[in-house]
XYZ file of C-alpha atoms in Angstrom:
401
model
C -8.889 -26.326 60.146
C -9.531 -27.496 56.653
C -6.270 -28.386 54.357
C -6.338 -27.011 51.017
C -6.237 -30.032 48.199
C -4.614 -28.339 45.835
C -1.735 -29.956 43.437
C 1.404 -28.370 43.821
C 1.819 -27.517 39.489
C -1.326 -25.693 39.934
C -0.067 -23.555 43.055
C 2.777 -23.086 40.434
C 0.821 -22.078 37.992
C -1.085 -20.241 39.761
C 1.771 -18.195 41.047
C 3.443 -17.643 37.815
C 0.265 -15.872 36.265
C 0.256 -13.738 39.224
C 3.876 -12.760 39.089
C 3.837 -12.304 35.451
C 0.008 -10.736 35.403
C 1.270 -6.718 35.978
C 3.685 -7.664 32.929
C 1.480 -9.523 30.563
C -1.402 -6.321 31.369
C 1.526 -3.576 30.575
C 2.840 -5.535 27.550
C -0.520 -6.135 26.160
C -0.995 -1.813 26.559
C 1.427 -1.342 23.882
C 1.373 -1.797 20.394
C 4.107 -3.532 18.791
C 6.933 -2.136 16.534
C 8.238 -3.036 13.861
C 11.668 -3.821 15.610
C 10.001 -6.624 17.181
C 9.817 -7.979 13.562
C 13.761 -7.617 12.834
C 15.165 -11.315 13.748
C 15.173 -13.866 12.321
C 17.042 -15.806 9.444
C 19.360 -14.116 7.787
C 17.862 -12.251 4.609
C 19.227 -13.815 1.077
C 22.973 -12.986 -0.433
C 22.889 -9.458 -1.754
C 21.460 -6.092 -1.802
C 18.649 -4.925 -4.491
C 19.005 -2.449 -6.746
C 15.578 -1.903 -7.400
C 12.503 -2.177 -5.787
C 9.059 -2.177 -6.916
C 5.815 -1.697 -4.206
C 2.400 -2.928 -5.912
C -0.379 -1.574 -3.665
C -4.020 -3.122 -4.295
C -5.827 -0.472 -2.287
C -8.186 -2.414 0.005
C -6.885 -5.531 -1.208
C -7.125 -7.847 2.220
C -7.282 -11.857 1.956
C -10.621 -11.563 1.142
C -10.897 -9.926 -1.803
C -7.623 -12.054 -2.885
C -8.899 -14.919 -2.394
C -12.548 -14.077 -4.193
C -10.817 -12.577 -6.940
C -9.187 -16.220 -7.761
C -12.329 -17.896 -8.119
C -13.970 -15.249 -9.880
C -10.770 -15.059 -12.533
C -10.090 -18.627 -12.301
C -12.724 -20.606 -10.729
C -10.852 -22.153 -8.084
C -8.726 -21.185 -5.097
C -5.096 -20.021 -4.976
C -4.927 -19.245 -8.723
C -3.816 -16.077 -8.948
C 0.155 -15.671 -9.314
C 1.322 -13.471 -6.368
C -0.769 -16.783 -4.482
C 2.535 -18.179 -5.299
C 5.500 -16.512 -4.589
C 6.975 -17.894 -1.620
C 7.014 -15.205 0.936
C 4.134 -14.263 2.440
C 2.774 -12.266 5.738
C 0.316 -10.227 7.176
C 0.332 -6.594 7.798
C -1.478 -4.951 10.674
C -2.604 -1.596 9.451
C -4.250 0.305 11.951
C -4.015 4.106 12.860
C -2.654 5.489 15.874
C -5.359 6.256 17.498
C -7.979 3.626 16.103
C -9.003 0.160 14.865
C -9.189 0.568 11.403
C -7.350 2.523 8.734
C -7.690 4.681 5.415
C -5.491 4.618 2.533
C -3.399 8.085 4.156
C -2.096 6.264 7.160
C -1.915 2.871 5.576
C 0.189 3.869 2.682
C 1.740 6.667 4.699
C 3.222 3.586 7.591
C 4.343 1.549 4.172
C 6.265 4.343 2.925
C 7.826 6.323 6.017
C 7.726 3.567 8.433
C 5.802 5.831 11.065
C 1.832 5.346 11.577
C -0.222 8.499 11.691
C -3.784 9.442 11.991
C -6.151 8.709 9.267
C -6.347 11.580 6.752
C -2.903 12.778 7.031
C -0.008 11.850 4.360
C 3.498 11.334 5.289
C 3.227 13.456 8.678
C 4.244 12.023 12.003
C 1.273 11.542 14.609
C 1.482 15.307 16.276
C -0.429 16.342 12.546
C -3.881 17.392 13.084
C -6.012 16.541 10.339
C -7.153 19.773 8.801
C -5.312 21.851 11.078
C -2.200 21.888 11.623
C 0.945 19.963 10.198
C 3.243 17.711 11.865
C 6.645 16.493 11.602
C 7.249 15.322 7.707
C 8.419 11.757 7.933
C 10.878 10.599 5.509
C 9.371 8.553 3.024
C 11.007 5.550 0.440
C 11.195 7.653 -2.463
C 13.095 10.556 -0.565
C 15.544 8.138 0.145
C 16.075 6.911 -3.240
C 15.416 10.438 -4.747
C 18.077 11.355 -2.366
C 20.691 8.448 -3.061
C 20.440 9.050 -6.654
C 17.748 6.643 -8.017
C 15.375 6.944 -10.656
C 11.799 6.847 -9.009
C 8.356 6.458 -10.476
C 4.402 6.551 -9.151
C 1.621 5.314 -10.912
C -2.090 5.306 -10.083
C -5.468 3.979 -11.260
C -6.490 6.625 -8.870
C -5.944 10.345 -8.678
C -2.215 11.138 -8.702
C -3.074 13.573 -5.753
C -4.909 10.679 -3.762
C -3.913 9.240 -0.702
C -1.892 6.483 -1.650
C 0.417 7.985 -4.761
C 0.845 11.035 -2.888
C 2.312 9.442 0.216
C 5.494 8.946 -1.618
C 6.381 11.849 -2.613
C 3.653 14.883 -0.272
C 3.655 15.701 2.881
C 0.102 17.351 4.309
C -2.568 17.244 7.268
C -5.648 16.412 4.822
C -5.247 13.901 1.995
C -8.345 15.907 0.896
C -6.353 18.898 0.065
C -5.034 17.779 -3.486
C -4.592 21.177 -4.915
C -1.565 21.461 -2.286
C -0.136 18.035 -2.328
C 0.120 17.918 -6.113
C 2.824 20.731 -6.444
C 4.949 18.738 -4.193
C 6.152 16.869 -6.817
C 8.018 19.854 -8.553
C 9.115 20.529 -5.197
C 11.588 17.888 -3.490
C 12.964 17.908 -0.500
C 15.346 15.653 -1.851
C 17.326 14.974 -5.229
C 15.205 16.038 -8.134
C 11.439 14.962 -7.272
C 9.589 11.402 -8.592
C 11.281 11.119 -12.241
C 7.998 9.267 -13.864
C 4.278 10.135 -12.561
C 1.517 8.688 -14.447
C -1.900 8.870 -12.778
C -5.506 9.969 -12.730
C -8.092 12.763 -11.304
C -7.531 15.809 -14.182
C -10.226 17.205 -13.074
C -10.409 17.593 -9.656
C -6.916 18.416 -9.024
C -7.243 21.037 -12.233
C -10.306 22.836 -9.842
C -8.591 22.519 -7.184
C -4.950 24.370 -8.941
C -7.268 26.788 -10.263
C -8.559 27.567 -6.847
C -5.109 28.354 -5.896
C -4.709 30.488 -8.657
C -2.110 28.180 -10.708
C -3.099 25.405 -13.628
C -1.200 22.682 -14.966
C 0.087 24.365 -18.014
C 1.587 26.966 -15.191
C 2.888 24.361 -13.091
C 4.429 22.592 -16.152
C 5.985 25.870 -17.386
C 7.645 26.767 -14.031
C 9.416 23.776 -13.752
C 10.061 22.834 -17.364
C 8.049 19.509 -16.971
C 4.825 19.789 -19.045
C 1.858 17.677 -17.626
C 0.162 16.004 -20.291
C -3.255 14.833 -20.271
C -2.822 11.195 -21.518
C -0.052 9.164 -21.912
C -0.200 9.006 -25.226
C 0.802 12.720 -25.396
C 3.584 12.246 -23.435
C 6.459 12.245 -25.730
C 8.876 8.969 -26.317
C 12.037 10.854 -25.826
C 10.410 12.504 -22.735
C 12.596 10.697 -19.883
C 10.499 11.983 -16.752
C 7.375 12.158 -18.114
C 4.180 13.782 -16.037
C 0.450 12.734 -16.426
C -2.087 13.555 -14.974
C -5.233 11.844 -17.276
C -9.136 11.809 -16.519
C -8.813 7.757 -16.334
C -5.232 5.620 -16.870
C -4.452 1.979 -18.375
C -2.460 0.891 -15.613
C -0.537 -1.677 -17.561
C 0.694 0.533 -19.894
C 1.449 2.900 -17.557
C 3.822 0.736 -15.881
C 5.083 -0.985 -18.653
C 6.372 2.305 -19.841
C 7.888 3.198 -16.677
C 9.646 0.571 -16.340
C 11.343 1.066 -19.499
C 12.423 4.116 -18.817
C 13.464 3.341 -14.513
C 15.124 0.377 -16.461
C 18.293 2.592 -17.608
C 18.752 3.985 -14.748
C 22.778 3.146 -14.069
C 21.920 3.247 -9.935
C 18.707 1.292 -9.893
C 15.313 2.433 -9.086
C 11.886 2.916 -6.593
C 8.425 2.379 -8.695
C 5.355 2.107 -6.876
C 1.998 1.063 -8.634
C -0.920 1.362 -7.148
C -4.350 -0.119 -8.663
C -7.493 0.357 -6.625
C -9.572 -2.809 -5.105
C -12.028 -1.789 -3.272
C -15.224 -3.985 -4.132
C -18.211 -1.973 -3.116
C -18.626 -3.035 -7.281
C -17.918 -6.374 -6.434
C -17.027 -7.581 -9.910
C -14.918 -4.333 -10.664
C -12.817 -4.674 -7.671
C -12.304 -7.953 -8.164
C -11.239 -7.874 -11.970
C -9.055 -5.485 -10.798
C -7.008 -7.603 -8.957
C -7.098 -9.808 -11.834
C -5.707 -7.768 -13.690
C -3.248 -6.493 -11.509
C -2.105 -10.063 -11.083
C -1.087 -10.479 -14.502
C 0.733 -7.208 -14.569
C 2.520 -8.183 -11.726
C 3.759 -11.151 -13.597
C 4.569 -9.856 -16.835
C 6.832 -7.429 -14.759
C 8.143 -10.178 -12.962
C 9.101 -11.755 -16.300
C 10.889 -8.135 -17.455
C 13.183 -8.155 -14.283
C 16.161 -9.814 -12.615
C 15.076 -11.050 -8.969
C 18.692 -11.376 -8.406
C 18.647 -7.036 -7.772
C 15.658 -6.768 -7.546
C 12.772 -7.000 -4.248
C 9.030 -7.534 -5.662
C 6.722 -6.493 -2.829
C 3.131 -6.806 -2.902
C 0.412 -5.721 -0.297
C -2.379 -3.404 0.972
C -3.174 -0.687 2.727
C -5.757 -1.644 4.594
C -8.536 -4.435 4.358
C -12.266 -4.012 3.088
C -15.522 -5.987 4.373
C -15.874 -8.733 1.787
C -16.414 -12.130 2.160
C -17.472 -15.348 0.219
C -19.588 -17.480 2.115
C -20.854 -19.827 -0.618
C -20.578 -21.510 -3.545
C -19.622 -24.556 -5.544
C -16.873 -25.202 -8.077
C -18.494 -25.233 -11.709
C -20.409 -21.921 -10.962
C -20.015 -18.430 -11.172
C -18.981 -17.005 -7.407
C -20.682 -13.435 -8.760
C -24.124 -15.466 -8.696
C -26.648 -12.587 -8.630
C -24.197 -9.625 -9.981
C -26.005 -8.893 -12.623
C -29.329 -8.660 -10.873
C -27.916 -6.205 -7.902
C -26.197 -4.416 -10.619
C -29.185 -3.562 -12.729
C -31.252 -2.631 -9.078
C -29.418 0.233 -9.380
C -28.900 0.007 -5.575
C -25.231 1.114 -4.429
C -23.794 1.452 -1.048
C -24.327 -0.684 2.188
C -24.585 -4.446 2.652
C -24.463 -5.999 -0.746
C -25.738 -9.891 -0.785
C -25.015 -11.797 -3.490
C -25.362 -15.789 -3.552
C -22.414 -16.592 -2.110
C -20.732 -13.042 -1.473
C -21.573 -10.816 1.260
C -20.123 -7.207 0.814
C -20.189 -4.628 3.372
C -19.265 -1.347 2.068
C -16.910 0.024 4.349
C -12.964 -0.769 5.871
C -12.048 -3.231 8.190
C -9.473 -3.972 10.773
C -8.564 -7.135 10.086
C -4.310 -7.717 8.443
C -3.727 -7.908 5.209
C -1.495 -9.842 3.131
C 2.341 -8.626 2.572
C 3.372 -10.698 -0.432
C 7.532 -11.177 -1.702
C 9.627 -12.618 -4.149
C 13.486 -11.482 -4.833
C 16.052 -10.092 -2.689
C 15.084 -9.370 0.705
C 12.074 -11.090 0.249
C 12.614 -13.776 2.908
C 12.172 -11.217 5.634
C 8.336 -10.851 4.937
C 6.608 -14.026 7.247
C 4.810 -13.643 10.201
C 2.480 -11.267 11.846
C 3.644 -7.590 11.836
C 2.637 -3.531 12.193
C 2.518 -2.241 8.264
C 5.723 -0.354 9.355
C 7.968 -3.017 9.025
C 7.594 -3.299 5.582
C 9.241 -0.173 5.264
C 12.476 -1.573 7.112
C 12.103 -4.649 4.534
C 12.183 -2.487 1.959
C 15.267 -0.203 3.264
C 16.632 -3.706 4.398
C 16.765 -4.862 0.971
C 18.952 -1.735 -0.268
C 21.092 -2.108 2.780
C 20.145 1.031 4.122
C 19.743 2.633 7.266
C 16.526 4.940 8.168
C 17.660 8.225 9.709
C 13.868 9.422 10.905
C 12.530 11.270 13.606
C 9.702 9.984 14.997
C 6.893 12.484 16.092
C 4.902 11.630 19.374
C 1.345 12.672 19.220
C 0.251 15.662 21.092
C-alpha cells in the first residue's frame, strides 16, 4: 500500500475549506445589507441638523477622476477629492448587475433597492404594471419631523432622481403622475423648495391628464413659475419647473431660504454627469465641485452632514495622456463628426455610452461623516444619513414577488 506524503497544515487546510465550503457557497448567494456596514468607530460628537445629498448622476471614479484633469490638469484636484471620508457604493438592482438612476437614487433615499424603472417602491412593484409597497423616503422623514426640505435638478423635476424624494410610482417614465405628488404628501406639508427642469414634457404630459400647471398651482395655492427669476423673493416655498435651470443659483437660493428654518433642514441637489458629451459631463462636475464648496463655505459642519455620491457609474475611462496637454485631445474633432452614441475614442479617453456596474464613490465631510469608509450596498447611505439625525427608520421592507 502506498502512504500518502502529504503535510499535515495542508490536510488542515484542506479540511477547513471543506467544512467551511457549504458556508462560504451560501454566504456568497446573498447580497449584503447594509447592516453589515453598521460597526465600527463610533460616529463624531453630535447629531446634524441639516443635511445636504449632492447627487452627480452617473458620476463613478471615472468620470471624477477625468473631470480633475480636464478642470485642473492634474489628478486629485477637485475639492470633494479632499474631504476626508470617502467610500464606495455598490448600486445594483435587485434583480441585475447594473442600475438606472430610479433604483439608484430610490436605495439612497428609502434605504430599500428596487427594480430599475421604479421610484421609491419596494421590490414587489412591477415596472409599468402594478405598484408596490411605497418605501419611506429621507424627505418624508424630515417633512414628517418638521424640517424644511428642498430638491433641485439640472434635470427634469419629474425625473428619476428628484422625484425619488418626494414620488412614489412603478415607471419613472410616467412624469405626468409623479409630478403632482409634490402637492400631495404623505407626510407634513410636501418638499418646501423645488427648483428644476423639463417644462415641457411634464406640461404634455399634465395636459394629457387633463390638468396644467397653472391648475395645479391654483389648487394648492403654490403657483409654479417658469424660471426662477419669476419666482418671487418673499415667496418662502417657491415651485419651478423651467425649460433649463442654473444649478448654482438654484441652490444658492435654497439654501437661503432652508437656512431659517428654526428645526434644520433636507436639500438634495442633483446635477447630471453622464459623459456620452464627454466635455459636458465632465464640466459638469466641475462645476458642481465648486458649488459644493461655496456651500461648504455658507454652512456650519458642526450641524451639519455634507454627503456626496452617485447613483450609479457610467463607462468612461482615461487611458492616456501626459501632463501639459489637454486630456479632451480630439473633442473637438468627434464633436464636429456629428457622430453621437456608442464607443466614443478620443486620444486618451475611451467612452462607452451606456451604465456600468462597477461602485461608485460615497464622499463626507461634517457630522456623521466618519461612518462613510469601506465597501457597501448604496442603502447604507441612507442609515448614514438617518444616523446623522439620530434617527431610527421605521420601514417595511417589500419582498419581491
Amino acid at each position: 500500500m502506498r502512504r500518502l506524503h502529504c503535510p499535515i497544515a495542508l490536510i488542515v487546510s484542506a479540511c477547513f475549506i471543506l467544512s467551511t465550503a457549504p458556508a462560504m457557497a451560501q454566504d456568497a448567494a446573498h447580497q449584503p445589507t447594509s447592516s453589515q456596514f453598521r460597526e465600527g468607530p463610533a460616529a463624531a460628537p453630535g447629531k446634524a441638523r441639516n443635511v445636504i445629498l449632492f447627487l452627480a448622476d452617473a458620476a463613478g471614479v471615472t468620470v471624477l477622476s477625468a473631470a480633475s484633469l480636464m478642470g485642473y490638469g492634474e489628478p486629485l484636484r477637485l475639492h470633494i477629492q479632499q474631504w476626508p471620508h470617502l467610500g464606495l457604493s455598490e448600486t445594483s438592482p435587485v434583480d441585475e448587475f447594473v442600475s438606472d438612476s430610479a433604483n439608484g437614487m430610490s436605495a439612497i433615499v428609502t434605504g430599500v433597492k428596487t427594480h430599475n424603472g421604479v421610484i421609491s417602491q419596494g421590490p414587489d412593484a412591477v415596472r409599468g404594471e402594478s405598484d408596490g409597497t411605497p418605501t419611506k423616503t429621507l424627505l418624508e422623514y424630515a417633512e414628517e419631523r418638521g424640517l424644511l426640505t428642498g430638491v433641485i435638478s439640472s434635470q427634469s423635476i419629474a425625473d428619476a432622481t428628484p422625484a425619488a424624494n418626494y414620488a412614489h410610482a412603478n415607471d419613472r417614465s410616467n412624469w405626468g403622475e409623479i409630478f403632482p405628488q409634490a402637492f400631495a404628501p404623505r407626510f407634513g406639508d410636501g418638499v418646501d423648495v423645488l427648483f428644476g427642469a423639463g417644462r415641457q414634457r411634464i406640461g404634455e404630459q399634465l395636459a394629457a391628464r387633463g390638468t396644467s400647471f397653472d391648475a395645479l398651482g391654483a389648487a394648492h395655492d403654490r403657483p409654479i413659475y417658469g424660471a426662477l427669476a419669476e419666482a418671487p423673493a418673499g415667496n418662502t416655498r417657491p415651485v419651478v419647473v423651467a425649460d433649463a435651470l442654473d444649478v448654482r443659483a438654484a441652490t444658492l437660493r435654497a439654501l437661503d431660504l432652508l437656512q431659517d428654518s428654526p428645526t434644520g433642514y433636507f436639500l438634495v441637489v442633483e446635477w447630471d454627469a453622464h459623459t456620452d458629451d464627454p466635455r459636458e459631463g465632465l464640466q459638469n462636475v466641475v462645476d458642481f465641485d465648486r458649488l459644493i464648496a461655496e456651500v461648504q463655505g455658507r454652512v456650519d459642519l458642526t450641524d451639519t452632514l455634507l454627503l456626496f455620491t452617485a447613483d450609479h457609474s457610467f463607462g468612461l475611462q482615461v487611458d492616456d495622456g501626459a501632463r501639459g496637454a489637454p486630456v479632451l485631445d480630439g473633442y473637438d474633432e468627434w464633436k464636429a463628426s456629428g457622430v453621437e452614441g456608442g464607443i466614443i475614442r478620443l486620444e486618451n479617453v475611451l467612452v462607452n455610452d451606456t451604465h456600468t456596474a462597477e461602485e461608485v464613490p460615497a464622499l463626507a465631510i461634517g457630522v456623521g461623516a466618519d461612518r462613510v469608509r469601506g465597501y457597501f450596498p448604496n442603502t447604507y447611505l441612507f442609515d448614514v444619513m438617518m444616523g446623522a439625525w439620530g434617527w431610527e427608520a421605521d420601514r417595511v421592507v417589500a419582498t419581491r414577488p
